[in-house]
Tab-separated table of C-alpha atoms and ligand atoms in Angstrom:
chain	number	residue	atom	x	y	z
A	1	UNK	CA	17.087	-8.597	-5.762
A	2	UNK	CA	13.718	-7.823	-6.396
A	3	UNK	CA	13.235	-8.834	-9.748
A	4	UNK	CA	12.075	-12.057	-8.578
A	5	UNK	CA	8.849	-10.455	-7.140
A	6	UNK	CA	7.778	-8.383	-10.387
A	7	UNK	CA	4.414	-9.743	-12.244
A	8	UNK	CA	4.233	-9.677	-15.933
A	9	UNK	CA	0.764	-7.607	-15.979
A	10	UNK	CA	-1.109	-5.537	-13.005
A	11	UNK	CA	-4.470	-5.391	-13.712
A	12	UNK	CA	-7.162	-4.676	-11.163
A	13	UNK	CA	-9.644	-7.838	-11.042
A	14	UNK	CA	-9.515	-11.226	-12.370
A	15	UNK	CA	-12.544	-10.553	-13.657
A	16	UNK	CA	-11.060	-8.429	-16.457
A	17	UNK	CA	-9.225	-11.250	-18.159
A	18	UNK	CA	-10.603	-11.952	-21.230
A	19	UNK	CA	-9.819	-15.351	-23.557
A	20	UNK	CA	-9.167	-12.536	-26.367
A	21	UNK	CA	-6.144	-11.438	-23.914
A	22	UNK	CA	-4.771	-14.220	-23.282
A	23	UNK	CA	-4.914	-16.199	-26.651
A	24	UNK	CA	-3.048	-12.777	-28.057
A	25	UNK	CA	-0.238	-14.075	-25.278
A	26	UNK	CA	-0.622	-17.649	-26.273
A	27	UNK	CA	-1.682	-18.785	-22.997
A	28	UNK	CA	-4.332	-21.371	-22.922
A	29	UNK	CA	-4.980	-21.736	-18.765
A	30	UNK	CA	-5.220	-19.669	-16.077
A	31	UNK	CA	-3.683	-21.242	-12.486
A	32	UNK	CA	-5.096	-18.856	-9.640
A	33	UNK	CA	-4.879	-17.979	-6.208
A	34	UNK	CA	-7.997	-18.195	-4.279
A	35	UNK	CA	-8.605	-16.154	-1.190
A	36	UNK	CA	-8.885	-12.390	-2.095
A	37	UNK	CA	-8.016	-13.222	-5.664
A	38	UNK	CA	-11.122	-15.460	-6.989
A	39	UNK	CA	-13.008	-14.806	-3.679
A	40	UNK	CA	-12.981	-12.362	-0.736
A	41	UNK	CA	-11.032	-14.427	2.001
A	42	UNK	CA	-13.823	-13.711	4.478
A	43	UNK	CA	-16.811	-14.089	2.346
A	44	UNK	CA	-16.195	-17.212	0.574
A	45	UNK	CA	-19.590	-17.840	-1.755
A	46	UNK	CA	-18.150	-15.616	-4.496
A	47	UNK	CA	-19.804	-13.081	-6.415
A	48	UNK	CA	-22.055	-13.316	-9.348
A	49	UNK	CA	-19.034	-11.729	-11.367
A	50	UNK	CA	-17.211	-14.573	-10.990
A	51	UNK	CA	-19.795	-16.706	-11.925
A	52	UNK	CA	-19.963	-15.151	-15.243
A	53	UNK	CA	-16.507	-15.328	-15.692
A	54	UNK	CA	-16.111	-18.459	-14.785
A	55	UNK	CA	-18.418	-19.061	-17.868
A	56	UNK	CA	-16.954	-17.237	-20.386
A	57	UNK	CA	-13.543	-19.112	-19.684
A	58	UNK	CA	-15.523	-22.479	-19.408
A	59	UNK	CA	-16.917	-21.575	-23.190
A	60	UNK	CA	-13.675	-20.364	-24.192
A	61	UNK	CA	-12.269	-23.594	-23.526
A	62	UNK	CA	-9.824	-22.031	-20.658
A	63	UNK	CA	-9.036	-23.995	-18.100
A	64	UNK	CA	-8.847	-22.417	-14.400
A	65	UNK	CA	-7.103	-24.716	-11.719
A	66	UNK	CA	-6.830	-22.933	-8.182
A	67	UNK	CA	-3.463	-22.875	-6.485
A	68	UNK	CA	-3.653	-21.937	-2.601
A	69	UNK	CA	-1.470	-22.233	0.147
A	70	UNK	CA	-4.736	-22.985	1.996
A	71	UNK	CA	-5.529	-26.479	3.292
A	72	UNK	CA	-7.611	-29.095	0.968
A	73	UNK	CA	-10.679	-29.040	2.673
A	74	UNK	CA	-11.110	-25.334	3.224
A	75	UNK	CA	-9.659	-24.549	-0.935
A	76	UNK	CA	-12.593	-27.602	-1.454
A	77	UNK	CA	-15.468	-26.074	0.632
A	78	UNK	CA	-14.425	-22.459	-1.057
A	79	UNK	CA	-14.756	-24.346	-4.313
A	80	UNK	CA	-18.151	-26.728	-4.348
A	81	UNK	CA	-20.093	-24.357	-6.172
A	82	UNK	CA	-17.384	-23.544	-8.637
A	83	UNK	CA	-16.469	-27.017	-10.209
A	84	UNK	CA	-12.725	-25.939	-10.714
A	85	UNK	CA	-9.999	-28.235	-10.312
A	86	UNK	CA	-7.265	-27.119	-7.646
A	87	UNK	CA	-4.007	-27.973	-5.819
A	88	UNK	CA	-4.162	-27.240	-2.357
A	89	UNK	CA	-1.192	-26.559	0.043
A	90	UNK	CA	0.491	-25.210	-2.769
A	91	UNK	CA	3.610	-23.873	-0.773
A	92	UNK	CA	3.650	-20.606	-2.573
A	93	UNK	CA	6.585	-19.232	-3.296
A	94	UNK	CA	8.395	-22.318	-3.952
A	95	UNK	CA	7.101	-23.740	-7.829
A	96	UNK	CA	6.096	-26.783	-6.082
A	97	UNK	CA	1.948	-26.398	-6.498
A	98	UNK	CA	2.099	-24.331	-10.052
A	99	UNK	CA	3.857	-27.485	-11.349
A	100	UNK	CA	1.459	-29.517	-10.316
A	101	UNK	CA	-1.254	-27.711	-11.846
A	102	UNK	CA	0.985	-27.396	-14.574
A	103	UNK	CA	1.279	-30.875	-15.165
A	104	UNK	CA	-2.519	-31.880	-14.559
A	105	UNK	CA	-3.536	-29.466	-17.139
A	106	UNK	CA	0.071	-30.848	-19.727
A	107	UNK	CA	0.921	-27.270	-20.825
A	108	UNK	CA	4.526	-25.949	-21.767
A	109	UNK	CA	5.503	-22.978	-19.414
A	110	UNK	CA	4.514	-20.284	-22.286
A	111	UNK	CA	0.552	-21.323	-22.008
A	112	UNK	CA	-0.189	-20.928	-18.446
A	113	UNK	CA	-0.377	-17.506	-16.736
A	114	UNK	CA	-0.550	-17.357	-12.726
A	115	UNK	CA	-2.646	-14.887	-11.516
A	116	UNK	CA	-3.175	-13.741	-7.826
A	117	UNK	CA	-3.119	-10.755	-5.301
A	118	UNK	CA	0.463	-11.266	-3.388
A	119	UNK	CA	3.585	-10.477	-4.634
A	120	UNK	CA	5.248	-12.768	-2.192
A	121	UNK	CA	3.344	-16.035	-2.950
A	122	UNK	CA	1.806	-15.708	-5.900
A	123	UNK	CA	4.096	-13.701	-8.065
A	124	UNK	CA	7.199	-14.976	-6.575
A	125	UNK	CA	6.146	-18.505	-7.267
A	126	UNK	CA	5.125	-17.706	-10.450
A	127	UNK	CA	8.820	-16.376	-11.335
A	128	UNK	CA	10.103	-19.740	-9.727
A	129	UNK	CA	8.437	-21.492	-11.688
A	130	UNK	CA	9.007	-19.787	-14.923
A	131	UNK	CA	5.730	-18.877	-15.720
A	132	UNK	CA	4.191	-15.741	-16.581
A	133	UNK	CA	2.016	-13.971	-13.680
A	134	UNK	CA	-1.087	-11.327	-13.523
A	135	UNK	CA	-0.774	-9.139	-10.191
A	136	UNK	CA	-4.546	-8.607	-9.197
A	137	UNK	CA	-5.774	-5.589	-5.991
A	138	UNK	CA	-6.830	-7.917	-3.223
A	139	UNK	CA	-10.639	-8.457	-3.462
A	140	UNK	CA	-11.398	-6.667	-0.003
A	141	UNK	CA	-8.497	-4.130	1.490
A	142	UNK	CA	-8.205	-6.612	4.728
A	143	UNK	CA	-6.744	-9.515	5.052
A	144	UNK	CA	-6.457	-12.488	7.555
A	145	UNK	CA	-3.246	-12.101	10.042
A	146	UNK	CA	-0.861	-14.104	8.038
A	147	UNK	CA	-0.897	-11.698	5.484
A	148	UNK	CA	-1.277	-8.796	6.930
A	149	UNK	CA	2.426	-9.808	8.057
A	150	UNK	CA	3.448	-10.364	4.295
A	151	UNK	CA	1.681	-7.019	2.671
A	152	UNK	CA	4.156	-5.122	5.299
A	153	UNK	CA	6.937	-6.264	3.264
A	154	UNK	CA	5.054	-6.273	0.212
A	155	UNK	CA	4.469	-2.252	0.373
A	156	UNK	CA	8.507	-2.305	0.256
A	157	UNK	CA	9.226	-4.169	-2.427
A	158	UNK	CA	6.291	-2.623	-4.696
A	159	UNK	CA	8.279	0.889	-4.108
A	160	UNK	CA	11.209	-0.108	-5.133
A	161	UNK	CA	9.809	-2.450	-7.950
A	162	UNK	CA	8.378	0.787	-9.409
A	163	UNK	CA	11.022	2.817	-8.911
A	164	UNK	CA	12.797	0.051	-10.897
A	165	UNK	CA	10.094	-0.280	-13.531
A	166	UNK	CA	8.398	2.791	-14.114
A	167	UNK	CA	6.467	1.350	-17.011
A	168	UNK	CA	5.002	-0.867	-14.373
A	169	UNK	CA	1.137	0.422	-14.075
A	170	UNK	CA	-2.525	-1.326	-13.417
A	171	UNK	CA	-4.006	-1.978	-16.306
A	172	UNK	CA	-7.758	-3.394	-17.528
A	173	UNK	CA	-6.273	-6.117	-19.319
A	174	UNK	CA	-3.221	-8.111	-20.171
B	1	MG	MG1	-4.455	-14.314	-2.011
């Protein structure tokens, strides 16, 4: 019941990806969540980490393309500094906006990872999609009201996830 909700890799920050990691998975693009994943949902002119991140994928040759439940013209405004492509109203869990990021960027299932901070959006769309996922901490510990709501049931299904999967653990890296 809850396998559908279990990430491939925990790891604590984005920002710990490296293109070494993922080219020893094969992947070749990154599809991520944006509020408390790329960017703290209440402080959205990112960090200076993420810039250099951002670069080290961009020289890589790593494609990141955002996919957020969030409406186009708030992901856009989040994004204007950022350059990245994105889908918007992504409608997290369902595959819907992962396969369309999927198919702007023309990658096979194996080569994309999604990464992001909720194990009921992002992980479980990630698993409907057939894709592998990354399970980041939530940039800042609180969160807007809708998912407050969500990281309620969240808590649950983490216990018995790892209860489950006791070789389930945050790592640095993938
Ligand atoms: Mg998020």
């Amino acid at each position: 019941m809850f396998k559908s909700y279990k990430p491939t890799w925990m790891v604590d920050a984005i920002y710990q990806i490296t293109p070494e990691q993922l080219e020893s998975h094969g992947i070749k693009a990154i599809l991520t969540d944006l509020d408390n994943t790329l960017i703290a949902w209440d402080n959205p002119n990112g960090t200076g980490e993420l810039f250099d991140w951002l670069r080290v994928m961009d020289q890589a040759k790593i494609p990141v393309v955002v996919v957020s439940n969030n409406k186009a013209s708030r992901v856009a405004r989040a994004l204007e500094k950022f350059e990245l492509d994105y889908v918007a109203r992504a409608m997290k869990p369902f595959s819907l906006g992962i396969r369309l990021a999927q198919e702007k960027l023309n990658l096979p299932n194996d080569q994309i990872v999604m990464v992001g901070d909720q194990l009921m959006t992002d992980i479980k769309g990630a698993n409907a999609a057939g894709v592998r996922s990354i399970l980041v901490k939530p940039i800042v510990p609180s969160d807007a009201w809708n998912t407050k709501i969500n990281r309620f049931f969240e808590k649950k299904v983490m216990s018995q996830l790892l209860k489950k999967n006791p070789e389930m653990d945050w790592k640095r890296g993938i």
